[in-house]
PDB file of C-alpha atoms in Angstrom:
ATOM      1  CA  VAL A   1     -79.041 -87.929   7.340  1.00  0.00           C
ATOM      2  CA  VAL A   2     -76.453 -87.347  10.044  1.00  0.00           C
ATOM      3  CA  ALA A   3     -75.386 -90.377  11.884  1.00  0.00           C
ATOM      4  CA  VAL A   4     -72.847 -91.309  14.773  1.00  0.00           C
ATOM      5  CA  LYS A   5     -70.745 -94.514  13.995  1.00  0.00           C
ATOM      6  CA  THR A   6     -71.330 -96.946  16.530  1.00  0.00           C
ATOM      7  CA  SER A   7     -71.582-100.804  17.095  1.00  0.00           C
ATOM      8  CA  GLU A   8     -73.719-100.254  20.276  1.00  0.00           C
ATOM      9  CA  PHE A   9     -77.151-100.117  19.962  1.00  0.00           C
ATOM     10  CA  GLU A  10     -79.998 -99.973  22.289  1.00  0.00           C
ATOM     11  CA  PRO A  11     -83.897-100.726  21.916  1.00  0.00           C
ATOM     12  CA  GLY A  12     -85.141 -96.523  20.611  1.00  0.00           C
ATOM     13  CA  ASP A  13     -82.490 -96.132  18.839  1.00  0.00           C
ATOM     14  CA  ILE A  14     -82.731 -95.045  14.845  1.00  0.00           C
ATOM     15  CA  THR A  15     -80.295 -96.145  12.717  1.00  0.00           C
ATOM     16  CA  ALA A  16     -79.122 -95.999   9.274  1.00  0.00           C
ATOM     17  CA  PHE A  17     -78.262 -98.671   6.854  1.00  0.00           C
ATOM     18  CA  TYR A  18     -77.977 -99.503   3.266  1.00  0.00           C
ATOM     19  CA  TYR A  19     -80.288-102.299   1.827  1.00  0.00           C
ATOM     20  CA  ASN A  20     -80.357-102.663  -2.055  1.00  0.00           C
ATOM     21  CA  ASN A  21     -78.691 -99.530  -2.371  1.00  0.00           C
ATOM     22  CA  LYS A  22     -81.136 -97.539  -0.903  1.00  0.00           C
ATOM     23  CA  LEU A  23     -80.604 -95.899   2.448  1.00  0.00           C
ATOM     24  CA  LEU A  24     -83.159 -96.863   5.233  1.00  0.00           C
ATOM     25  CA  VAL A  25     -83.716 -95.388   8.628  1.00  0.00           C
ATOM     26  CA  ARG A  26     -85.540 -97.753  10.982  1.00  0.00           C
ATOM     27  CA  ARG A  27     -85.690 -98.285  14.876  1.00  0.00           C
ATOM     28  CA  VAL A  28     -83.760-100.607  16.695  1.00  0.00           C
ATOM     29  CA  ILE A  29     -86.700-102.875  18.722  1.00  0.00           C
ATOM     30  CA  CYS A  30     -84.103-105.622  20.036  1.00  0.00           C
ATOM     31  CA  THR A  31     -80.818-106.408  20.039  1.00  0.00           C
ATOM     32  CA  GLY A  32     -79.268-109.697  19.581  1.00  0.00           C
ATOM     33  CA  GLY A  33     -79.395-112.143  22.422  1.00  0.00           C
ATOM     34  CA  SER A  34     -83.209-111.502  22.850  1.00  0.00           C
ATOM     35  CA  GLN A  35     -86.531-112.753  21.666  1.00  0.00           C
ATOM     36  CA  ILE A  36     -89.275-110.721  19.991  1.00  0.00           C
ATOM     37  CA  THR A  37     -92.811-111.295  19.489  1.00  0.00           C
ATOM     38  CA  VAL A  38     -95.001-108.844  17.445  1.00  0.00           C
ATOM     39  CA  GLU A  39     -98.584-110.048  18.085  1.00  0.00           C
ATOM     40  CA  LYS A  40    -101.385-109.530  15.684  1.00  0.00           C
ATOM     41  CA  ASP A  41    -102.458-106.312  16.683  1.00  0.00           C
ATOM     42  CA  GLY A  42     -99.240-105.161  16.327  1.00  0.00           C
ATOM     43  CA  SER A  43     -97.958-104.741  20.365  1.00  0.00           C
ATOM     44  CA  VAL A  44     -94.469-105.647  20.484  1.00  0.00           C
ATOM     45  CA  LEU A  45     -93.354-108.551  23.640  1.00  0.00           C
ATOM     46  CA  ILE A  46     -89.494-108.333  24.231  1.00  0.00           C
ATOM     47  CA  ASP A  47     -88.551-111.409  26.381  1.00  0.00           C
ATOM     48  CA  GLU A  48     -91.986-111.606  27.092  1.00  0.00           C
ATOM     49  CA  GLN A  49     -92.288-108.093  28.005  1.00  0.00           C
ATOM     50  CA  PRO A  50     -94.520-105.742  26.303  1.00  0.00           C
ATOM     51  CA  LEU A  51     -92.643-102.853  24.927  1.00  0.00           C
ATOM     52  CA  ASP A  52     -93.562 -99.487  25.582  1.00  0.00           C
ATOM     53  CA  GLU A  53     -93.828 -97.367  22.219  1.00  0.00           C
ATOM     54  CA  PRO A  54     -94.830 -93.639  22.783  1.00  0.00           C
ATOM     55  CA  TYR A  55     -93.437 -93.006  19.188  1.00  0.00           C
ATOM     56  CA  LEU A  56     -95.924 -94.624  17.789  1.00  0.00           C
ATOM     57  CA  THR A  57     -99.651 -93.183  16.605  1.00  0.00           C
ATOM     58  CA  GLU A  58    -100.907 -96.537  15.373  1.00  0.00           C
ATOM     59  CA  LYS A  59     -99.923-100.158  16.081  1.00  0.00           C
ATOM     60  CA  SER A  60    -100.172-102.847  12.858  1.00  0.00           C
ATOM     61  CA  ILE A  61     -98.745-106.168  12.719  1.00  0.00           C
ATOM     62  CA  GLY A  62     -97.988-104.618   9.068  1.00  0.00           C
ATOM     63  CA  GLN A  63     -96.208-106.718   6.535  1.00  0.00           C
ATOM     64  CA  CYS A  64     -94.926-109.867   8.582  1.00  0.00           C
ATOM     65  CA  ASP A  65     -94.010-113.342   7.246  1.00  0.00           C
ATOM     66  CA  LEU A  66     -91.665-114.309  10.167  1.00  0.00           C
ATOM     67  CA  GLU A  67     -92.866-116.628  13.086  1.00  0.00           C
ATOM     68  CA  PHE A  68     -92.911-115.393  16.573  1.00  0.00           C
ATOM     69  CA  PRO A  69     -91.810-115.862  19.251  1.00  0.00           C
ATOM     70  CA  TYR A  70     -88.410-114.569  17.281  1.00  0.00           C
ATOM     71  CA  TYR A  71     -84.435-115.317  18.714  1.00  0.00           C
ATOM     72  CA  VAL A  72     -82.451-112.238  17.361  1.00  0.00           C
ATOM     73  CA  GLN A  73     -78.424-114.000  17.381  1.00  0.00           C
ATOM     74  CA  PRO A  74     -75.816-112.022  19.281  1.00  0.00           C
ATOM     75  CA  GLY A  75     -74.448-109.332  16.716  1.00  0.00           C
ATOM     76  CA  ASN A  76     -77.692-108.227  14.847  1.00  0.00           C
ATOM     77  CA  VAL A  77     -80.736-106.240  16.067  1.00  0.00           C
ATOM     78  CA  PHE A  78     -84.532-106.585  14.965  1.00  0.00           C
ATOM     79  CA  VAL A  79     -85.402-102.953  13.161  1.00  0.00           C
ATOM     80  CA  MET A  80     -88.874-101.503  12.563  1.00  0.00           C
ATOM     81  CA  GLY A  81     -90.374 -98.327  11.085  1.00  0.00           C
ATOM     82  CA  ASP A  82     -92.540 -95.936  13.167  1.00  0.00           C
ATOM     83  CA  ALA A  83     -95.234 -96.578  10.203  1.00  0.00           C
ATOM     84  CA  ARG A  84     -95.649-100.076  10.840  1.00  0.00           C
ATOM     85  CA  ALA A  85     -98.700-100.448   8.281  1.00  0.00           C
ATOM     86  CA  VAL A  86     -96.061 -99.914   5.389  1.00  0.00           C
ATOM     87  CA  SER A  87     -93.087-100.475   6.980  1.00  0.00           C
ATOM     88  CA  MET A  88     -90.360-102.726   5.372  1.00  0.00           C
ATOM     89  CA  ASP A  89     -88.265-104.186   7.918  1.00  0.00           C
ATOM     90  CA  SER A  90     -87.095-107.017   9.953  1.00  0.00           C
ATOM     91  CA  ARG A  91     -90.823-108.338  10.089  1.00  0.00           C
ATOM     92  CA  LEU A  92     -89.735-109.457   6.564  1.00  0.00           C
ATOM     93  CA  THR A  93     -87.333-112.702   5.697  1.00  0.00           C
ATOM     94  CA  GLU A  94     -86.149-110.586   2.792  1.00  0.00           C
ATOM     95  CA  ASN A  95     -85.008-107.879   4.758  1.00  0.00           C
ATOM     96  CA  GLY A  96     -84.353-109.881   8.554  1.00  0.00           C
ATOM     97  CA  VAL A  97     -82.247-108.484  11.562  1.00  0.00           C
ATOM     98  CA  ILE A  98     -79.443-106.403  10.628  1.00  0.00           C
ATOM     99  CA  PRO A  99     -76.194-106.920  11.454  1.00  0.00           C
ATOM    100  CA  THR A 100     -74.482-104.363  13.446  1.00  0.00           C
ATOM    101  CA  ASP A 101     -71.533-103.849  11.439  1.00  0.00           C
ATOM    102  CA  ARG A 102     -73.820-103.082   8.586  1.00  0.00           C
ATOM    103  CA  ILE A 103     -75.372-100.167  10.283  1.00  0.00           C
ATOM    104  CA  LEU A 104     -73.748 -96.644   9.261  1.00  0.00           C
ATOM    105  CA  GLY A 105     -74.690 -95.509  12.469  1.00  0.00           C
ATOM    106  CA  LYS A 106     -77.089 -93.990  14.920  1.00  0.00           C
ATOM    107  CA  VAL A 107     -79.191 -91.002  13.412  1.00  0.00           C
ATOM    108  CA  LEU A 108     -78.935 -87.735  14.973  1.00  0.00           C
ATOM    109  CA  PHE A 109     -80.924 -85.541  12.545  1.00  0.00           C
ATOM    110  CA  VAL A 110     -82.798 -85.616   9.460  1.00  0.00           C
ATOM    111  CA  ASN A 111     -83.071 -82.646   7.245  1.00  0.00           C
TER     112      ASN A 111
END
């Protein structure tokens, strides 16, 4: 994984961070100060607006124990994997949102 260190993230950015001593790569879905809703069919709304996700092959609510809408506090990002049905990500409270200072960087390349 090649990543560039930054503290600025936008929806759609792919990030790398450590969780339980494992390197995880996940997509930023929304940043701090926004409200996210993941509907039962897997559709995502950011501040009540549908999120265009052309990178997905299949939508899914996946593993989720959050109540929506969910407000993302400033200084954090809400991340989700592209394999929505099986990804462990911010939809689970055990993972939660990721503080931007814990993110290694934006992913530029994965080999």
